[in-house]
Short mmCIF file of C-alpha atoms in Angstrom, two decimals:
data_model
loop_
_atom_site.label_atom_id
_atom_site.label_comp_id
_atom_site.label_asym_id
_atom_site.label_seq_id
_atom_site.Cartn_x
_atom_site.Cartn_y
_atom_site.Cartn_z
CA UNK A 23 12.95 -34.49 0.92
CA UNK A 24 10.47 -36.90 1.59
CA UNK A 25 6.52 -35.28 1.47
CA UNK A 26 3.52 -36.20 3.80
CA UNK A 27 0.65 -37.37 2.76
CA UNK A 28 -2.03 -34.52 1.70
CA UNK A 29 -4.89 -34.30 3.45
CA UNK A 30 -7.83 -35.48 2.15
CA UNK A 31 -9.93 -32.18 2.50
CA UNK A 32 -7.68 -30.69 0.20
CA UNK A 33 -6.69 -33.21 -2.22
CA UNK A 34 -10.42 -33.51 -3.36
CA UNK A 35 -10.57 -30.09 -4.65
CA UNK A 36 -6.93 -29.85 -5.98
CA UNK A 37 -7.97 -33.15 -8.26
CA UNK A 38 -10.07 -31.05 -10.14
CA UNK A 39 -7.76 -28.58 -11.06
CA UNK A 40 -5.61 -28.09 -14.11
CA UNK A 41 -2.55 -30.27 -13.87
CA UNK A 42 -0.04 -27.22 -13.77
CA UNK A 43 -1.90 -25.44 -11.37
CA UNK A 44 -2.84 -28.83 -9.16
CA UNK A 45 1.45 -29.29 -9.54
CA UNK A 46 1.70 -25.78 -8.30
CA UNK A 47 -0.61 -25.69 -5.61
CA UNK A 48 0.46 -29.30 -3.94
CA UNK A 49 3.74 -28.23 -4.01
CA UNK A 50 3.20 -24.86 -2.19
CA UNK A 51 1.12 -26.82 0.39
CA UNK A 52 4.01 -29.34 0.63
CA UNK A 53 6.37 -26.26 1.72
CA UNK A 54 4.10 -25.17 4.44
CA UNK A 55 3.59 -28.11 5.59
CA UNK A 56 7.70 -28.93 5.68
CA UNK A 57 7.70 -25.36 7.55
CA UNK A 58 4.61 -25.48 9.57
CA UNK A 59 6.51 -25.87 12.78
CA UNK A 60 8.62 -22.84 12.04
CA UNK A 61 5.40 -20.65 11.05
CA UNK A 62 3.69 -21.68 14.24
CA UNK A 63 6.73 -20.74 16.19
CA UNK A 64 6.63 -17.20 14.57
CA UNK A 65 3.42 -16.10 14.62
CA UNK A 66 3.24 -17.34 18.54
CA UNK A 67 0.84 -20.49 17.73
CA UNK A 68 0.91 -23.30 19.84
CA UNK A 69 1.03 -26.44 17.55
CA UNK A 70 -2.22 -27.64 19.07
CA UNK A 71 -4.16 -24.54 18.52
CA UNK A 72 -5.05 -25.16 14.96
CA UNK A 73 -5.13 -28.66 13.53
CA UNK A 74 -2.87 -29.70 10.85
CA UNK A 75 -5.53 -30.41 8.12
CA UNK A 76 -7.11 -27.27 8.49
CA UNK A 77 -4.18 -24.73 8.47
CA UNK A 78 -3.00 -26.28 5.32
CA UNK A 79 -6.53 -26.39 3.66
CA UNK A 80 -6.64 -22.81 4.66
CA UNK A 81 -3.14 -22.67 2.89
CA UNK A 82 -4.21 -24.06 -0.30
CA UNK A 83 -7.23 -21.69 -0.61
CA UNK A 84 -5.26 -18.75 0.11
CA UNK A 85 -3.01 -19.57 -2.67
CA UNK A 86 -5.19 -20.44 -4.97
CA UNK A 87 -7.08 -17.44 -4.34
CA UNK A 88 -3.52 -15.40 -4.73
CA UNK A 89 -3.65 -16.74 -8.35
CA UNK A 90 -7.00 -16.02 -9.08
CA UNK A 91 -6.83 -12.32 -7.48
CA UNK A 92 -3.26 -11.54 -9.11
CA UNK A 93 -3.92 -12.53 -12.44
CA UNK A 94 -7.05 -10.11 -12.23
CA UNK A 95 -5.05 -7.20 -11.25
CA UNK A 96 -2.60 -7.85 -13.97
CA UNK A 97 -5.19 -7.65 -16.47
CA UNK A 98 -7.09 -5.03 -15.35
CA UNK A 99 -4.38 -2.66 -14.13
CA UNK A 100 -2.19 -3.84 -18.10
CA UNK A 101 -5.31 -2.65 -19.65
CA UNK A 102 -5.13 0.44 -18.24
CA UNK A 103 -1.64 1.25 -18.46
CA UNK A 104 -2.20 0.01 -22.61
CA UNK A 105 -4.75 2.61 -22.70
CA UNK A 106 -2.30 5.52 -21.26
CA UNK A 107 -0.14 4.51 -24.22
CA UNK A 108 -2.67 4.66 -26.81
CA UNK A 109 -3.56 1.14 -26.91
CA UNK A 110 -6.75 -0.30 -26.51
CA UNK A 111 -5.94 -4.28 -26.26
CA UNK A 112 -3.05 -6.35 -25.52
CA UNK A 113 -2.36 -9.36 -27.68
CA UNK A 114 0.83 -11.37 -26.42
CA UNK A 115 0.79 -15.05 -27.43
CA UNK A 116 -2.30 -16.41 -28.23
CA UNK A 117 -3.22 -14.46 -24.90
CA UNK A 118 -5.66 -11.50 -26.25
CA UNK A 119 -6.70 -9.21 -23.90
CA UNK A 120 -9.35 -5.99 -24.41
CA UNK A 121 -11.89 -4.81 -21.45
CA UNK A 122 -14.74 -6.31 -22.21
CA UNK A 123 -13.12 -9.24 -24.32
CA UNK A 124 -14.55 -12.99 -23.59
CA UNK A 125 -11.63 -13.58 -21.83
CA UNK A 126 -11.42 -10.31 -19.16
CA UNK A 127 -14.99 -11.00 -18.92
CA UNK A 128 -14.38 -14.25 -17.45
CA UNK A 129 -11.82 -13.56 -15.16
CA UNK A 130 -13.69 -11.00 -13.52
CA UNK A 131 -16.35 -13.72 -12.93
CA UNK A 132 -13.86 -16.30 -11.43
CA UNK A 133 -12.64 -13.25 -9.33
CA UNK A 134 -16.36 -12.31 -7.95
CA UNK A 135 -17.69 -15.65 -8.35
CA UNK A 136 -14.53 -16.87 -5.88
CA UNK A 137 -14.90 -14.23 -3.39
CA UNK A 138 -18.31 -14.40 -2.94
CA UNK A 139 -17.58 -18.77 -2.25
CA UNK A 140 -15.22 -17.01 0.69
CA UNK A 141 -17.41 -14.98 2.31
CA UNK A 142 -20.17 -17.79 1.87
CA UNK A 143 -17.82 -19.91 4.07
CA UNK A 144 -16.01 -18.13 6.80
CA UNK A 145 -12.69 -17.96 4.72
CA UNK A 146 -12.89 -14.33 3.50
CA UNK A 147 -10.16 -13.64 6.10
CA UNK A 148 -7.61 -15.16 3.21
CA UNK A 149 -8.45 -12.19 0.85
CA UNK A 150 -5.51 -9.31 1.76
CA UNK A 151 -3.36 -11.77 4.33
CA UNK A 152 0.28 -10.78 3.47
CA UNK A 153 2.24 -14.36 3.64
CA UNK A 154 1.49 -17.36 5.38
CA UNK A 155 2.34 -16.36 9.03
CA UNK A 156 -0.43 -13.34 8.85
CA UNK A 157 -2.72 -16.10 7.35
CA UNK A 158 -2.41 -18.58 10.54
CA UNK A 159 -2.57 -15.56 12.70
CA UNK A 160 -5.72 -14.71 10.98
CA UNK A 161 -7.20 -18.48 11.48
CA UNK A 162 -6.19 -18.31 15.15
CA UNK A 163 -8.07 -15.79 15.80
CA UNK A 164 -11.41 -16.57 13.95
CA UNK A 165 -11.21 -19.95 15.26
CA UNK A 166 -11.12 -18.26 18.85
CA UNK A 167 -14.05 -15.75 18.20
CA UNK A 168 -15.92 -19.39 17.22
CA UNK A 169 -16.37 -18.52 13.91
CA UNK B 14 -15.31 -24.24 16.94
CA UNK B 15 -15.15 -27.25 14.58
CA UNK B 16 -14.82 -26.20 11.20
CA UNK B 17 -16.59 -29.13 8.85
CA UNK B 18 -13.35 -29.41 6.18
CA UNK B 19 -15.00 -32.08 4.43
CA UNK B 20 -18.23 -29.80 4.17
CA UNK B 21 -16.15 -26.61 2.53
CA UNK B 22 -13.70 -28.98 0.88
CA UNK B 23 -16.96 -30.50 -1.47
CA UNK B 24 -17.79 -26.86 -1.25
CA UNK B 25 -14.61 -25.53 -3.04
CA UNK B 26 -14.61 -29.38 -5.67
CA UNK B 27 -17.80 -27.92 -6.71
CA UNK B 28 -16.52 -24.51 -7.14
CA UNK B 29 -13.42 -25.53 -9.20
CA UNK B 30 -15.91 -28.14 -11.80
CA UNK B 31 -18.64 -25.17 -12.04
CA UNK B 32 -15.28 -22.99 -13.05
CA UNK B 33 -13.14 -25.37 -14.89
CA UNK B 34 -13.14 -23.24 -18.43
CA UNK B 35 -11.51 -20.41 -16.59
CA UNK B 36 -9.22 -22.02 -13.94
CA UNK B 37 -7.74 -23.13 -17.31
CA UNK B 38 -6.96 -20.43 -18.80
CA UNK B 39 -5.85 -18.99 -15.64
CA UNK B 40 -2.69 -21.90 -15.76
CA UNK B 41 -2.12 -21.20 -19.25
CA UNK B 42 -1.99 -17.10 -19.31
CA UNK B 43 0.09 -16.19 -15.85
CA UNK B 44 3.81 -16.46 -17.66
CA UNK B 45 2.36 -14.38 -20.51
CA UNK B 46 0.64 -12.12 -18.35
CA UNK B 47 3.52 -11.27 -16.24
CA UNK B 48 5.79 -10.49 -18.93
CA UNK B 49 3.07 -8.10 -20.21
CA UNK B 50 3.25 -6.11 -16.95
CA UNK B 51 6.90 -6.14 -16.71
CA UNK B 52 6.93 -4.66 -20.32
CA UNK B 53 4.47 -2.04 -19.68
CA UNK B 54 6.36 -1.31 -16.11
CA UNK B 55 9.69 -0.52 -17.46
CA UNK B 56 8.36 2.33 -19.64
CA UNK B 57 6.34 3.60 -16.90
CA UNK B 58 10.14 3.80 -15.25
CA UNK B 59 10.68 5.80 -17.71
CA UNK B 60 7.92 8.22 -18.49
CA UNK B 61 7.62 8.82 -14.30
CA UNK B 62 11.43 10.11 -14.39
CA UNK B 63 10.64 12.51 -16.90
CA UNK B 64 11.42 11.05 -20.54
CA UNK B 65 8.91 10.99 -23.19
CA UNK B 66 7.69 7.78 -24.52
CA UNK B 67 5.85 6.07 -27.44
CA UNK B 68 4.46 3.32 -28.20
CA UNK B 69 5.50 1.91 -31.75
CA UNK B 70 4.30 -0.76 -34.16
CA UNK B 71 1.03 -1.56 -32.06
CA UNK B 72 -1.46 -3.54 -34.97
CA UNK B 73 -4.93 -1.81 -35.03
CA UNK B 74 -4.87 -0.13 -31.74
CA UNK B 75 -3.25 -3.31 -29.94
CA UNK B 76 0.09 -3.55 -28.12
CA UNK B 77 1.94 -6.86 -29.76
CA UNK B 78 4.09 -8.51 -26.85
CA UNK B 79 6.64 -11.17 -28.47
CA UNK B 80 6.95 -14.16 -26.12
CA UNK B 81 9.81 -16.93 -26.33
CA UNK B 82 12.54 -16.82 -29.06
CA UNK B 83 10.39 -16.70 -32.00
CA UNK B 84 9.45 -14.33 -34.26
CA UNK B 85 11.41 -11.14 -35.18
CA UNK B 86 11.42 -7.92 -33.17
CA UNK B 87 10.16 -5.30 -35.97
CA UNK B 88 6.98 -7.23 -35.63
CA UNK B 89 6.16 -6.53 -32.19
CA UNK B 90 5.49 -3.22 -30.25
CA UNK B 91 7.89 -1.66 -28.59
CA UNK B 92 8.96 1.09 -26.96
CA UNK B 93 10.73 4.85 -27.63
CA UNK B 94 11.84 6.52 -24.53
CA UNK B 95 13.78 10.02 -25.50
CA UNK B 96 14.80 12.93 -23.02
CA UNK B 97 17.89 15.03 -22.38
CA UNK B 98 19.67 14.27 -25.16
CA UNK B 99 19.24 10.44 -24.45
CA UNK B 100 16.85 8.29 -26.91
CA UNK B 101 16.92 4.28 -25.97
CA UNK B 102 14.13 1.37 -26.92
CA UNK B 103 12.21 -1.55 -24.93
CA UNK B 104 11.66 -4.87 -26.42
CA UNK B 105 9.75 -8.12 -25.49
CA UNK B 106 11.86 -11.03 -25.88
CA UNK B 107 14.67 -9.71 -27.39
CA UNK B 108 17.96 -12.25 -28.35
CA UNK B 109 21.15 -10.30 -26.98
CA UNK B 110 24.38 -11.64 -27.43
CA UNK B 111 26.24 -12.57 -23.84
CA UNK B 112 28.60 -10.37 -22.58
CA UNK B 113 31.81 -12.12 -24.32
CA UNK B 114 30.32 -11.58 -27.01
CA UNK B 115 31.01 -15.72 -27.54
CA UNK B 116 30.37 -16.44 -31.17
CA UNK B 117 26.50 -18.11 -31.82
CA UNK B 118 26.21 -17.05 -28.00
CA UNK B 119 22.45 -15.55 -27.41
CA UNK B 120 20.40 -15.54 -24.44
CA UNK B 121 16.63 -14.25 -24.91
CA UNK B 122 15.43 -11.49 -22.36
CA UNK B 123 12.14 -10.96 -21.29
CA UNK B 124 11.93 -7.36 -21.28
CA UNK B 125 15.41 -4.97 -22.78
CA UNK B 126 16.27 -1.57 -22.76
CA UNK B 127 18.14 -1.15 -25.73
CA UNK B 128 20.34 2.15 -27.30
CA UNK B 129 18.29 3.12 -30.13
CA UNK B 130 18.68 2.59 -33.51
CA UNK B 131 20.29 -0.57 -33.08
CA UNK B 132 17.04 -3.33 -33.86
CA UNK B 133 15.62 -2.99 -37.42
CA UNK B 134 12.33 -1.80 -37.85
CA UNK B 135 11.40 -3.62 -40.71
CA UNK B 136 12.67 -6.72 -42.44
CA UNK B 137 16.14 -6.42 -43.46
CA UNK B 138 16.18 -6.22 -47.40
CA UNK B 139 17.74 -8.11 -49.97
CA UNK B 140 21.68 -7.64 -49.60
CA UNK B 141 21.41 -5.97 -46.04
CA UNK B 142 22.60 -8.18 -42.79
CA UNK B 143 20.28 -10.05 -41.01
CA UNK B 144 19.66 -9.48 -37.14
CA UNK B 145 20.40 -12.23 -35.01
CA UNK B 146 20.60 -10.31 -31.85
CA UNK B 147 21.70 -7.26 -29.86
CA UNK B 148 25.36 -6.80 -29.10
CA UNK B 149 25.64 -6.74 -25.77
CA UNK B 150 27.25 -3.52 -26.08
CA UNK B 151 24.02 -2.32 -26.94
CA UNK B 152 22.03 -3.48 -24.17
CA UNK B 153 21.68 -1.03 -21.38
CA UNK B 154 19.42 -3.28 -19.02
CA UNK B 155 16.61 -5.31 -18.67
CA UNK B 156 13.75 -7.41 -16.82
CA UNK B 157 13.45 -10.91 -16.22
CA UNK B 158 10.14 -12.37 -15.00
CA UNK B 159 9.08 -15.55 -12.95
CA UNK B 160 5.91 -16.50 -11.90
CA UNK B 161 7.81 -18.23 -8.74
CA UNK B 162 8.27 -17.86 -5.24
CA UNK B 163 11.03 -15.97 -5.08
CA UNK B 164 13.72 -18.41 -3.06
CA UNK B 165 17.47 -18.15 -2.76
CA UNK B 166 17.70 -20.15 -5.63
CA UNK B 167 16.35 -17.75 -7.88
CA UNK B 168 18.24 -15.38 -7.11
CA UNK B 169 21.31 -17.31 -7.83
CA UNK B 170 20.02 -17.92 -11.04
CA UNK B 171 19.26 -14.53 -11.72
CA UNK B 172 22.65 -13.57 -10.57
CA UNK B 173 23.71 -16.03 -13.64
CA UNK B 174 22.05 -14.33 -15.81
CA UNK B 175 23.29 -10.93 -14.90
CA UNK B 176 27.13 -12.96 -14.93
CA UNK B 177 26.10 -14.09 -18.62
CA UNK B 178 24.77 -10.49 -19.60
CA UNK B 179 26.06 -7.96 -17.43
CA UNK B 180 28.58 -8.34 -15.17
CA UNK B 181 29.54 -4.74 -14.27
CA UNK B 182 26.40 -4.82 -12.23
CA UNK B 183 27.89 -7.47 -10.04
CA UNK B 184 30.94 -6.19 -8.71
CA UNK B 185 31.06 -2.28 -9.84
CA UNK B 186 29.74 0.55 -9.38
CA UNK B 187 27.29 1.72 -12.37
CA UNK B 188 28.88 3.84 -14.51
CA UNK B 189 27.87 7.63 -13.94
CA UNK B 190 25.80 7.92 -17.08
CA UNK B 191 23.75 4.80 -16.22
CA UNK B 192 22.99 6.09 -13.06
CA UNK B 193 22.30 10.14 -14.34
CA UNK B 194 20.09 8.57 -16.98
CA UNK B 195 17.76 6.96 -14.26
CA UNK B 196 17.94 3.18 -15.94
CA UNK B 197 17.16 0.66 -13.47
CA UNK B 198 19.14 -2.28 -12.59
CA UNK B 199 18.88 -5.48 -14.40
CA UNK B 200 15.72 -7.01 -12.50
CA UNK B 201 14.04 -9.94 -11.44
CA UNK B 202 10.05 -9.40 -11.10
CA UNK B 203 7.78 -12.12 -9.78
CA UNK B 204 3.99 -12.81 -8.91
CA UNK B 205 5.43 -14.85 -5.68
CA UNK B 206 6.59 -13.28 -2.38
CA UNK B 207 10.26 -13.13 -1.10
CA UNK B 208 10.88 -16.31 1.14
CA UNK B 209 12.57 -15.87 4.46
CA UNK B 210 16.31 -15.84 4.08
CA UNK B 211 15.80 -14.00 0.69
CA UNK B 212 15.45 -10.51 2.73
CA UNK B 213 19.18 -11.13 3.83
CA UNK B 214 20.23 -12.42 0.16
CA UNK B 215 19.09 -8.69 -1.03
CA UNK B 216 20.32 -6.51 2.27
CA UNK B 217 24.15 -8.01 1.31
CA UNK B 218 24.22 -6.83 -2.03
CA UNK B 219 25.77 -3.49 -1.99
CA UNK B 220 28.19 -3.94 0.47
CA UNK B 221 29.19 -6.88 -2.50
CA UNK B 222 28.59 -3.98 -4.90
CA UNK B 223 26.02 -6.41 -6.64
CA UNK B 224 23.54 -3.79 -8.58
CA UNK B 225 20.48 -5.91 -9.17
CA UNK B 226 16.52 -5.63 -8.59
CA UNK B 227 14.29 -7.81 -6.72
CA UNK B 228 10.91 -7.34 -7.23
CA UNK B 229 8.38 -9.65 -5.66
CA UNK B 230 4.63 -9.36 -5.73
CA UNK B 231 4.57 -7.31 -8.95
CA UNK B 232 1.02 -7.60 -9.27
CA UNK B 233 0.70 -5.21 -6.70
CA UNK B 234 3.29 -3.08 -7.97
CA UNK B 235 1.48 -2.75 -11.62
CA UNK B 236 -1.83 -2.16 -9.37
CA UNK B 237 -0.19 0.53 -8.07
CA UNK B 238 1.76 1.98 -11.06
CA UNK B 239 -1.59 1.56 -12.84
CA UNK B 240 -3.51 3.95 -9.52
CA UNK B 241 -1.13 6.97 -10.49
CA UNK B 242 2.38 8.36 -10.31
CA UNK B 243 4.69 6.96 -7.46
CA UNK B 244 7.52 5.20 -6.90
CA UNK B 245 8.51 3.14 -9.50
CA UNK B 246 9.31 -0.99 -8.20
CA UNK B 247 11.92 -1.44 -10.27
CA UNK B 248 15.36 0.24 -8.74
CA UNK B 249 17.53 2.54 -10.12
CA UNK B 250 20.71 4.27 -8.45
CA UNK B 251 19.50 7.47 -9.26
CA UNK B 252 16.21 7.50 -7.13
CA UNK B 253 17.84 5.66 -4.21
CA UNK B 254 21.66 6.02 -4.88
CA UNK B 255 24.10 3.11 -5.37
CA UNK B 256 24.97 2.29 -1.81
CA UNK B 257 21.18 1.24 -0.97
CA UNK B 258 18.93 -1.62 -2.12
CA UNK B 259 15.40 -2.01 -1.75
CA UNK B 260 13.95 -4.70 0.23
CA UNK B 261 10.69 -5.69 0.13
#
């Protein structure tokens, strides 16, 4: 299957990611964007109503924030599952894990730091949207408030 | 109103350079993270439908999670799950022979619920047989996990695996015992969501008598798990009997 072209909004952020989460996240975008016609068709979009570029921007945020926000929960809610069992930390790989640990620390901040970025700039709706479809529906309709 | 893309897309480049250390280790951990939850999520299964359970062979207050094929299961935590007259064991990463019990045959799962007694806790001494892997025999069920989308081809594969493993669960139904005991069904947890046609892979499964979990989103189901007792995600016969599957 041959891919479009990325737009340009988004490849200039997904360059600076990590090259396995760059892979991932052009590669989710290029499955939207194969299905966009079929999303806009179920959520009751008109193709025209939101432009191209900026429903799969929108896309690539949401999914990167997915990562950021799941990974988060894992941690957090491992930890506290550990500690029901009488363990305090969580070493698997060289991936060590204890609340308060460099590493939990950190995540939290990427987690805050990343919602906080949303909310700065009108995408906060992505935080809680349930798939793709709910994601466009939410767009549509801050678009049409004029946020 | 116009949104400025190329405004919030500098916005977001900046974001990403100012957070580089940590987007990092977000790509390397996820895999490992996953299997971590899955782990800690099958004895929750357990404790939840009443058996006792205990953590073994955790190093100075810390659970040890084995990831890959390396290393040897009596140096790793694991799991004791006892109860009505029934005592089994959960293992990270655990090498189980296939279901033909094929000679040199071994297929690594990420999470198994083992009959106890049958893993060594300790180094095998001098003159005693080594451990290779489980006999299949011996393996009552387990977890696989994938930080993927969960497509049709997925499930296919997981399917395979179940074939390779456990192939009762894909055209019988589980033996009584299995299902009295509350085990769940060999199951296939993911961070992704369930594409599209997936739903109708899933709904066709008992009417195929195929006896398998899908489990997408498990982050929320650990956030859950981790809130208080509920349902647990992954399936068993027993809490919604054999002829039903849970979609979700």
């Amino acid at each position: 299957m041959g891919y479009m072209p990325l737009p340009a909004s988004l490849t200039k952020f997904s360059s600076q990611l990590p090259y396995g989460l760059r892979v991932d996240l052009e590669g989710y975008v290029n499955s939207v964007a194969a299905a966009q016609s079929e999303i806009y068709a179920e959520s009751r979009v008109g193709l025209d109503a939101i432009p191209t570029d900026e429903f799969l921007f929108v896309a690539a945020v949401w999914h990167l924030w997915t990562h950021v926000d799941s990974q988060r929960w894992i941690v957090s809610n491992s930890l506290r599952l550990a500690d029901e069992f009488g363990a305090g930390s969580i070493q698997a790989g060289a991936v060590r894990l204890s609340s308060g640990s460099g590493d939990v620390e950190g995540l939290r901040r990427l987690h805050n730091d990343f919602r906080r970025w949303l909310y700065r700039n009108d995408l906060e709706f992505v935080i809680g949207a349930q798939n793709v479809g709910a994601l466009l529906s939410r767009l549509t309709e801050r678009d049409g408030d004029g946020g | 109103m116009a949104v400025d893309l190329d405004a919030i897309s500098k916005s977001l480049r900046n974001f990403v350079r100012s957070h580089n250390a940590e987007f990092q280790k977000l790509t390397g951990r996820q895999s490992q993270l996953l299997e971590v939850g899955a782990f800690l999520t099958a004895a929750k299964h357990y404790e939840w439908i009443g058996y006792d359970v205990k953590l073994h062979n955790p190093r100075r207050g810390q659970i040890r999670v084995k990831l890959g094929t390396r290393g040897h299961p009596w140096n790793f935590s694991r799991f004791e799950i006892w109860g009505d007259g029934r005592r089994f064991e959960i293992h990270t990463n655990l090498p189980v022979r296939d279901a033909a019990e094929t000679p040199g045959a071994r297929y690594v799962v990420d999470v198994a619920v083992a009959r106890s007694n049958r893993i060594p806790t300790s180094t095998p001494g001098h003159g005693q047989p080594g451990f290779e892997a489980l006999a299949n025999d011996h393996l009552i069920t387990f977890v696989e996990a994938k930080s993927l989308v969960i497509y049709p081809m997925l499930i296919a594969q997981f399917i395979g695996i179940v074939h390779e493993l456990k192939p009762a669960f894909l055209h019988e139904r589980p033996a009584d015992d299995f299902i009295e005991a509350g085990h769940f069904y060999p199951s296939l947890v993911s961070l992704g969501y369930l594409h599209g046609t997936c739903r109708n892979i899933v709904r066709g499964f008992p009417a195929r008598q195929i006896h398998i979990g899908i489990v997408p989103e498990f982050d929320e189901a650990i956030s859950r798990l981790a809130s208080g007792p509920g349902d647990s995600p992954l399936q068993s016969a027993r809490a919604t009997g054999v002829e039903e599957v849970i979609v979700f």
